[in-house]
Coordinates of C-alpha atoms in Angstrom, one line a residue:
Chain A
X1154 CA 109.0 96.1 137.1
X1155 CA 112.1 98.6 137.4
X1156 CA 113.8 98.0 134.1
X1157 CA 115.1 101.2 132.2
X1158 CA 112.8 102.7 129.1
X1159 CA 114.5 103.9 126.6
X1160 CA 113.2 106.5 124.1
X1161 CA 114.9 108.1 121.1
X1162 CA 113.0 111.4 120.3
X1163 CA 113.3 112.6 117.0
X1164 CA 112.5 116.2 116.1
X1165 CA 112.7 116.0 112.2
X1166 CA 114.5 118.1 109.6
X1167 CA 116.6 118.2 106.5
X1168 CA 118.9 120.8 108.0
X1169 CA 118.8 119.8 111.2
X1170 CA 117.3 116.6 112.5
X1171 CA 117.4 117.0 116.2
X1172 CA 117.9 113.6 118.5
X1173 CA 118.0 112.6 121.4
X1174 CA 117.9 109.7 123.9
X1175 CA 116.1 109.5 127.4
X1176 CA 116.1 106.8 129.8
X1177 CA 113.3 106.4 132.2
X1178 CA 112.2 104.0 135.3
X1179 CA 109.5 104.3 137.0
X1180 CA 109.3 106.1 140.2
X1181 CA 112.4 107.8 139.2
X1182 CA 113.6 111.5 137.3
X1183 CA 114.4 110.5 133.6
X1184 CA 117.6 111.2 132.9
X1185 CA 119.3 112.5 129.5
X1186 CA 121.6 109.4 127.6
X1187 CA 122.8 111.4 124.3
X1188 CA 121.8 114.3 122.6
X1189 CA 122.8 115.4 119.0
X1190 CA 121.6 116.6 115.8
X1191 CA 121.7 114.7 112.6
X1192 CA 122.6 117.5 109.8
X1193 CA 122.8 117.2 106.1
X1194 CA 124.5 120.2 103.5
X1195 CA 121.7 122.6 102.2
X1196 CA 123.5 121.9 98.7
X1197 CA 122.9 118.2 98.3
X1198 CA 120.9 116.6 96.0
X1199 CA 117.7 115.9 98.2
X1200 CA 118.0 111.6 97.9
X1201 CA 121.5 112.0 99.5
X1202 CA 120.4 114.3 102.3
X1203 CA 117.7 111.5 103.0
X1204 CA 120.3 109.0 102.3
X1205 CA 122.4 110.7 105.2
X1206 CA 119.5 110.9 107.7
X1207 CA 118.9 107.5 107.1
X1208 CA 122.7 106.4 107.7
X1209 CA 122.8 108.9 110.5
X1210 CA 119.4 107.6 113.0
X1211 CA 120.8 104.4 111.8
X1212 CA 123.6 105.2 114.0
X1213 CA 121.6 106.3 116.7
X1214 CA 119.4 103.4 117.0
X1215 CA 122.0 100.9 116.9
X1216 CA 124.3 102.7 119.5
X1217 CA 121.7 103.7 122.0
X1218 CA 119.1 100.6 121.4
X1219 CA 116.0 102.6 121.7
X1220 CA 112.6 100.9 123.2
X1221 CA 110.6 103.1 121.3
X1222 CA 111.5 106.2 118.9
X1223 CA 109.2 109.3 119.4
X1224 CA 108.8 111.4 116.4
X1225 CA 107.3 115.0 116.1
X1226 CA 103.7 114.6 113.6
X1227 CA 104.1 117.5 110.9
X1228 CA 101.5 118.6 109.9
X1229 CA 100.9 120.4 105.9
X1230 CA 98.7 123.6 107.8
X1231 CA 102.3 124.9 109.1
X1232 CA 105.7 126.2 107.2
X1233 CA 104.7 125.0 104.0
X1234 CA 107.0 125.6 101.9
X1235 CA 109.3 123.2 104.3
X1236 CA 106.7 120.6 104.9
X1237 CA 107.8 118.6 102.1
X1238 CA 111.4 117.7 103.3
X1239 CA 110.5 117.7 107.4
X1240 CA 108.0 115.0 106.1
X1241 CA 110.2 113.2 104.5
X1242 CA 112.9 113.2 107.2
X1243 CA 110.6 112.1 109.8
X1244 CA 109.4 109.4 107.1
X1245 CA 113.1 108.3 106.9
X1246 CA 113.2 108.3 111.0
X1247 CA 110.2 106.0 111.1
X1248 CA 111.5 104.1 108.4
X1249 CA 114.6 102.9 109.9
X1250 CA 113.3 102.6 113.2
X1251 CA 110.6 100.0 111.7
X1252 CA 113.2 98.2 110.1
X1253 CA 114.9 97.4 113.6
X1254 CA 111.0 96.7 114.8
X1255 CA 110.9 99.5 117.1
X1256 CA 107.6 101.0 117.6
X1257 CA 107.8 104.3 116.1
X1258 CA 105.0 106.8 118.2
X1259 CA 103.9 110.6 116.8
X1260 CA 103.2 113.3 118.9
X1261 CA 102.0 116.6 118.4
X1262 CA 104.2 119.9 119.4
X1263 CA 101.6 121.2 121.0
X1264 CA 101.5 117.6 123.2
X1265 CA 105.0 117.8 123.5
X1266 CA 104.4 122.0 125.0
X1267 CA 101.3 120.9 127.3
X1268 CA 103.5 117.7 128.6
X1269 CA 106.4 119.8 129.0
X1270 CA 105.4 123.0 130.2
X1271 CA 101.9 122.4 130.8
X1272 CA 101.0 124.8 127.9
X1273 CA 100.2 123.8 124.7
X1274 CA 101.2 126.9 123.8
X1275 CA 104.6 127.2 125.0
X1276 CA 107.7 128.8 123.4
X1277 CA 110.9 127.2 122.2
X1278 CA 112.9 128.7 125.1
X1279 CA 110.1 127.6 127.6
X1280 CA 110.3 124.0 126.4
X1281 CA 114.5 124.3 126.6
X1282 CA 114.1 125.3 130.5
X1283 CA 111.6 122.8 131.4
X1284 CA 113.9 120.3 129.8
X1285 CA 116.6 121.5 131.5
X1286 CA 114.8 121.2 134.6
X1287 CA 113.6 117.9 134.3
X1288 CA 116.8 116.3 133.5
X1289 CA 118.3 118.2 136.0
X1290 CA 120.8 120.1 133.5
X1291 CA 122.9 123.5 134.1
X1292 CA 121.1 124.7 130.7
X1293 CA 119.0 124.0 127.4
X1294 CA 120.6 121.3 124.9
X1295 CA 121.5 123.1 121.8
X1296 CA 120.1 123.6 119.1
X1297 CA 116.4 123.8 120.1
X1298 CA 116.2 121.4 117.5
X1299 CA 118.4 119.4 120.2
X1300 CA 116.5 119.6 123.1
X1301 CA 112.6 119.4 120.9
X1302 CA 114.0 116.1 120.5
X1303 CA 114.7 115.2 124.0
X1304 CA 111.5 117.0 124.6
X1305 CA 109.7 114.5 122.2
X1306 CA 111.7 111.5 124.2
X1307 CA 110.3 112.7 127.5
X1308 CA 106.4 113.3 126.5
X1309 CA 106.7 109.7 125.7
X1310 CA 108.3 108.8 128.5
X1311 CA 105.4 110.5 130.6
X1312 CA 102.6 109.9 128.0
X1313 CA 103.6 106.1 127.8
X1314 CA 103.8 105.6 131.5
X1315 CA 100.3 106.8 132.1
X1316 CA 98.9 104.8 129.2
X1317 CA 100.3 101.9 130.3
X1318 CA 99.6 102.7 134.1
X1319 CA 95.8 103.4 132.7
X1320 CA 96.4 100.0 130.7
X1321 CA 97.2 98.2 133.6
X1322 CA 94.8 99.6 135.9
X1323 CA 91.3 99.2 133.2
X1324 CA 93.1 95.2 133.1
X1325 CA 93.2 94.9 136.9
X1326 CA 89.4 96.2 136.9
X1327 CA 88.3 94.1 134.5
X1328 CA 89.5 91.0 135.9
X1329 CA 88.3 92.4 139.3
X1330 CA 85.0 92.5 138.2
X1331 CA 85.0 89.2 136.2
X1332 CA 86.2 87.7 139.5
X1333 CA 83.2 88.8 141.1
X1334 CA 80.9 88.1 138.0
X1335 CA 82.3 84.6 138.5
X1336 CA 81.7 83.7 142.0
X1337 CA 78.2 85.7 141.3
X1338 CA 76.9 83.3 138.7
X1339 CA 78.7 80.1 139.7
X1340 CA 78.5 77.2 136.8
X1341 CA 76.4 79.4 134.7
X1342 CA 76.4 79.0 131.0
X1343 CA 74.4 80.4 128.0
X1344 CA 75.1 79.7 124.4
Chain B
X1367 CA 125.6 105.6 70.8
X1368 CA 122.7 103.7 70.9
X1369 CA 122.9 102.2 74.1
X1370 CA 119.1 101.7 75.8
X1371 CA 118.2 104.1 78.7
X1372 CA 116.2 102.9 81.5
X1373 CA 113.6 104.8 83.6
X1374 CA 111.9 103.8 86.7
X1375 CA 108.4 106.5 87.5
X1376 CA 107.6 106.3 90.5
X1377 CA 103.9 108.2 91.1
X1378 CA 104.2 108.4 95.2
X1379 CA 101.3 107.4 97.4
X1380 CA 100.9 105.8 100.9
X1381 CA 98.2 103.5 99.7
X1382 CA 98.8 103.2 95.8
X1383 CA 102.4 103.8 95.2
X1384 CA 102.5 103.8 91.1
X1385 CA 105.7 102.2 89.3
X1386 CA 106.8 101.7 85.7
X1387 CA 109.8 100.9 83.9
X1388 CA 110.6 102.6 80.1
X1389 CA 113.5 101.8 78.1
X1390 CA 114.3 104.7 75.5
X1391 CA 117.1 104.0 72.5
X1392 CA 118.0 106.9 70.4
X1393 CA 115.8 107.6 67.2
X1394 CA 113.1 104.9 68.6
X1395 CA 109.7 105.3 70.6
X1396 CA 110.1 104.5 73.8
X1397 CA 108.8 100.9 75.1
X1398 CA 107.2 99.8 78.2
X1399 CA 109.7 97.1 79.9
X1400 CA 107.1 96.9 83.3
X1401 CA 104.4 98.7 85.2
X1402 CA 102.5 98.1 88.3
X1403 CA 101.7 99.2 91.8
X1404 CA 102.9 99.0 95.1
X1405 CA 100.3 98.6 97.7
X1406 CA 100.7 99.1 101.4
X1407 CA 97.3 98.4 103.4
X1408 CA 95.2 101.7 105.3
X1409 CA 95.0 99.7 108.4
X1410 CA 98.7 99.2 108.8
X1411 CA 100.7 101.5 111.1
X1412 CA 102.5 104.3 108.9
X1413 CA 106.1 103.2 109.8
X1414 CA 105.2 99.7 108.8
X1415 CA 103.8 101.1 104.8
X1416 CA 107.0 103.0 104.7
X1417 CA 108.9 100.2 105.2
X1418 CA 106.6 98.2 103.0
X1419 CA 107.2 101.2 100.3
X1420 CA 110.8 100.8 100.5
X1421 CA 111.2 96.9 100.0
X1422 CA 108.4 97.1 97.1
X1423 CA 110.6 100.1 95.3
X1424 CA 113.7 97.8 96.1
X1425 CA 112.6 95.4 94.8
X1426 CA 111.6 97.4 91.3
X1427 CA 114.9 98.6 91.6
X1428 CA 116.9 95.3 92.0
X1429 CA 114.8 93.7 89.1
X1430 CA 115.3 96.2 86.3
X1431 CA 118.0 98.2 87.2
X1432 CA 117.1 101.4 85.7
X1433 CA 119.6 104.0 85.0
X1434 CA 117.6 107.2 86.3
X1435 CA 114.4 107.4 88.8
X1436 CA 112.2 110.0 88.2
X1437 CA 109.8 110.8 91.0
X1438 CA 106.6 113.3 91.0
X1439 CA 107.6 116.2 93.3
X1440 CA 105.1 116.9 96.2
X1441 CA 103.8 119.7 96.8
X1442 CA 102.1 120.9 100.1
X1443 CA 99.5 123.9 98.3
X1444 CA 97.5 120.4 96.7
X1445 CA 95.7 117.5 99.0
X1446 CA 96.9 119.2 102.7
X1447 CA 95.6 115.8 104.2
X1448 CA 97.4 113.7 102.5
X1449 CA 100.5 115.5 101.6
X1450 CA 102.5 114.3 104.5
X1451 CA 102.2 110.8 103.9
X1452 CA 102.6 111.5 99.7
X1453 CA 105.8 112.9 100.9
X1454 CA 107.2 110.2 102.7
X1455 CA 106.6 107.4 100.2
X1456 CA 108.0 110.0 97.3
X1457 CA 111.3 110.7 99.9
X1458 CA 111.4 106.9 100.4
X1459 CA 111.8 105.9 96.5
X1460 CA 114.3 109.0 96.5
X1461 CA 116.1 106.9 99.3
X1462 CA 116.6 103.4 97.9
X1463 CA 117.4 105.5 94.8
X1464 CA 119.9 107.2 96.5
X1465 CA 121.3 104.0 98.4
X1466 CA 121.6 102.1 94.8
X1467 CA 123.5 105.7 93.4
X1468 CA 120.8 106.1 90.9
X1469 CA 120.1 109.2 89.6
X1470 CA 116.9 111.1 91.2
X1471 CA 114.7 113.3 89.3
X1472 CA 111.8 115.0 90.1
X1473 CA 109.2 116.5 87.7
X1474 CA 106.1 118.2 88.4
X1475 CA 102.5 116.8 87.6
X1476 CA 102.1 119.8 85.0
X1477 CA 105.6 118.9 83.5
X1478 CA 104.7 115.5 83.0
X1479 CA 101.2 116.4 81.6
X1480 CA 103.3 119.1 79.2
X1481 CA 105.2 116.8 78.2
X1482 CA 103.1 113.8 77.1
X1483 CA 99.6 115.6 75.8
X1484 CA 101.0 118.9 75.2
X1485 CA 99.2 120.6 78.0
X1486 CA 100.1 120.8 81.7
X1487 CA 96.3 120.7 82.2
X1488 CA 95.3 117.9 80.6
X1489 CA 93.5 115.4 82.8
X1490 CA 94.3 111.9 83.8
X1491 CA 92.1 110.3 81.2
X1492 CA 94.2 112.5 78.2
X1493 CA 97.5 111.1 80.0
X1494 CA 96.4 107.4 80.0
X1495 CA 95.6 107.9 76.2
X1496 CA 98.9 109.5 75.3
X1497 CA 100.7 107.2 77.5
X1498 CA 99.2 104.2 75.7
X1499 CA 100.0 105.8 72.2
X1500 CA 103.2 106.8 72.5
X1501 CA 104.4 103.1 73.9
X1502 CA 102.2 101.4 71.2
X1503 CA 99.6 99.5 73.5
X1504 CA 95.7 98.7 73.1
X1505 CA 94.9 100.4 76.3
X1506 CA 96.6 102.8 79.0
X1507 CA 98.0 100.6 82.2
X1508 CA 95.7 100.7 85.4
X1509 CA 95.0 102.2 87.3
X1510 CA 95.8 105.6 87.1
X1511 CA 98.6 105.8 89.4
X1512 CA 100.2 103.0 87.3
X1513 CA 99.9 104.8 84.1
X1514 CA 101.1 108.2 85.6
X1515 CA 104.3 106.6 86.7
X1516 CA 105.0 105.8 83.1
X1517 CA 104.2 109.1 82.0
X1518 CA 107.0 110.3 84.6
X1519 CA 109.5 107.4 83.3
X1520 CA 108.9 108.8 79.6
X1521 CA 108.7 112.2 80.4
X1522 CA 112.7 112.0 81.7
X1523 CA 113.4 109.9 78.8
X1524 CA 112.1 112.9 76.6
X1525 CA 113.5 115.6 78.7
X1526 CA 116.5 114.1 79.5
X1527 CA 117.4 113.1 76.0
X1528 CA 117.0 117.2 75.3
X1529 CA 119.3 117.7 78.0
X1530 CA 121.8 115.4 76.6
X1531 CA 121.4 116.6 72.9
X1532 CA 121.8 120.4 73.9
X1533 CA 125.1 119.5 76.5
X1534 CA 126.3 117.8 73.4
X1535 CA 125.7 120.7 71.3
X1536 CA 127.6 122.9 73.7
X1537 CA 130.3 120.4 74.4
X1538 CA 130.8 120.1 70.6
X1539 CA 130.6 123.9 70.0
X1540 CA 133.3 124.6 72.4
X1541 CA 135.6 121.8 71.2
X1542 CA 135.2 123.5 68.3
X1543 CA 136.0 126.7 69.3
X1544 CA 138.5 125.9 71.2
X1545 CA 140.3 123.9 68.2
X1546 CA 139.4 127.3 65.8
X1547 CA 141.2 129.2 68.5
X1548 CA 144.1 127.1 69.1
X1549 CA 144.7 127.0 65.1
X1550 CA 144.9 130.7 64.9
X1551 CA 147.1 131.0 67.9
X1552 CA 150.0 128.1 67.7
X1553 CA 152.5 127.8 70.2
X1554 CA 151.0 130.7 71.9
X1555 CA 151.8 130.7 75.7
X1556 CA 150.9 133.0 78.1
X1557 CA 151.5 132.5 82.2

């Protein structure tokens, strides 16, 4: 019932792949594990640079043993001439995170702003305070490529809790009311 | 001198992920060692095909051991709905690449169609024809994305081998030079 969630949020990027670990139990504030950024040299040929994301969230999973890894959803409509590589970095995140059998999640950044902030619409430095807030920090991780990562971790934190607290609530129903269909129709049976 | 050259295309895709295999000697049309297709099923989570993607590729890698992988390079102005996920399989192949320090290329879809029919818009059909000409076979490999990985494969042989030829050429011009130079100047010594 109390046990520790653990989420690795991923906030992806060639440059800068932001990460960061958040550790959640229920009926408590979550509270911030590790937070970092994976970075790879603008100059590299483009199969090392994935190579060194890979070997870097590697590292991350297998020090901080993630429950579930949380990683932004790019979309093509936005920076397009980037799309390409943050794609394929937050491929790579997923990718390794499969291999450990992790459940990999995506959220929107406009999910991560509204379960942040409570705007969709939220700036970058919005989001950072917020953070800061909730993880009862004297400022903002840095980068904001940092702290959209923990931002990522937390939204699933929340967003996961409330599914599963929805989950658990439609189950209770339903057996509820096949309990009650039961003792209604007692020895009843139909092909 | 005439040592083979091995190619592995790879024509990226989520759902069809192309593959073929062409062995190039010097003075000698190219010929088909292997082709086929990677599949990874719609239904399955996109983590899970990634990871899929990356032990089929492995597993094309590990069996023929090419010397160069040539990969189509994405780009985001074409298919905005699938681009993300075209990415991630292409940034995938570039990783096991990477991880088996194998060469990456990447070549556009009009340099490939350039370089097999002569015309960067020449369709798919024109490419399968070319593709089965110039490797001697009675029909072009299927499907499409098959056959379009084998253009790519060929297309670095071709391009690659011009590379080679004019870095030879300008390696053997400034040996010569050099020689030509140091003749006229013996035991000339400057600090």
């Amino acid at each position: 019932m109390c046990s520790a969630i653990r989420v690795l949020g991923v906030d992806p990027g060639l440059t800068r792949c932001g990460v960061g670990v958040v550790e959640g139990v229920v009926g408590r504030p979550p509270s911030l594990v590790a937070v970092g950024v994976v970075r790879t040299p603008a100059d590299l040929d483009l199969a090392k640079r994935l190579l060194q994301i890979e070997q870097g969230i590697e590292e991350w999973v297998t020090t901080h043993r993630p429950d579930a890894v949380a990683v932004e959803r790019v979309f093509a409509q936005h920076n397009l001439s980037s799309v390409t590589g943050t794609a394929q970095a937050a491929g790579v995140a997923m990718l390794v995170a499969a291999r450990h059998g992790i459940p990999v999640v995506l959220h929107t950044p406009s999910e991560v702003k509204a379960a942040i902030t409570g705007s969709g619409r939220a700036d970058k430095t919005q989001v950072g305070v917020m953070v800061a807030r909730v993880l009862r920090l004297t400022e903002a991780p840095k980068p904001a490529d940092a702290a959209d990562a923990v931002a990522l971790a937390i939204t699933h934190l929340w967003r996961g809790s409330a599914t599963n607290r929805y989950a658990a609530l439609v189950a209770e129903h339903s057996a509820r009311t096949t309990a009650t269909h039961r003792s209604r129709t007692p020895n009843r049976s139909r092909s």
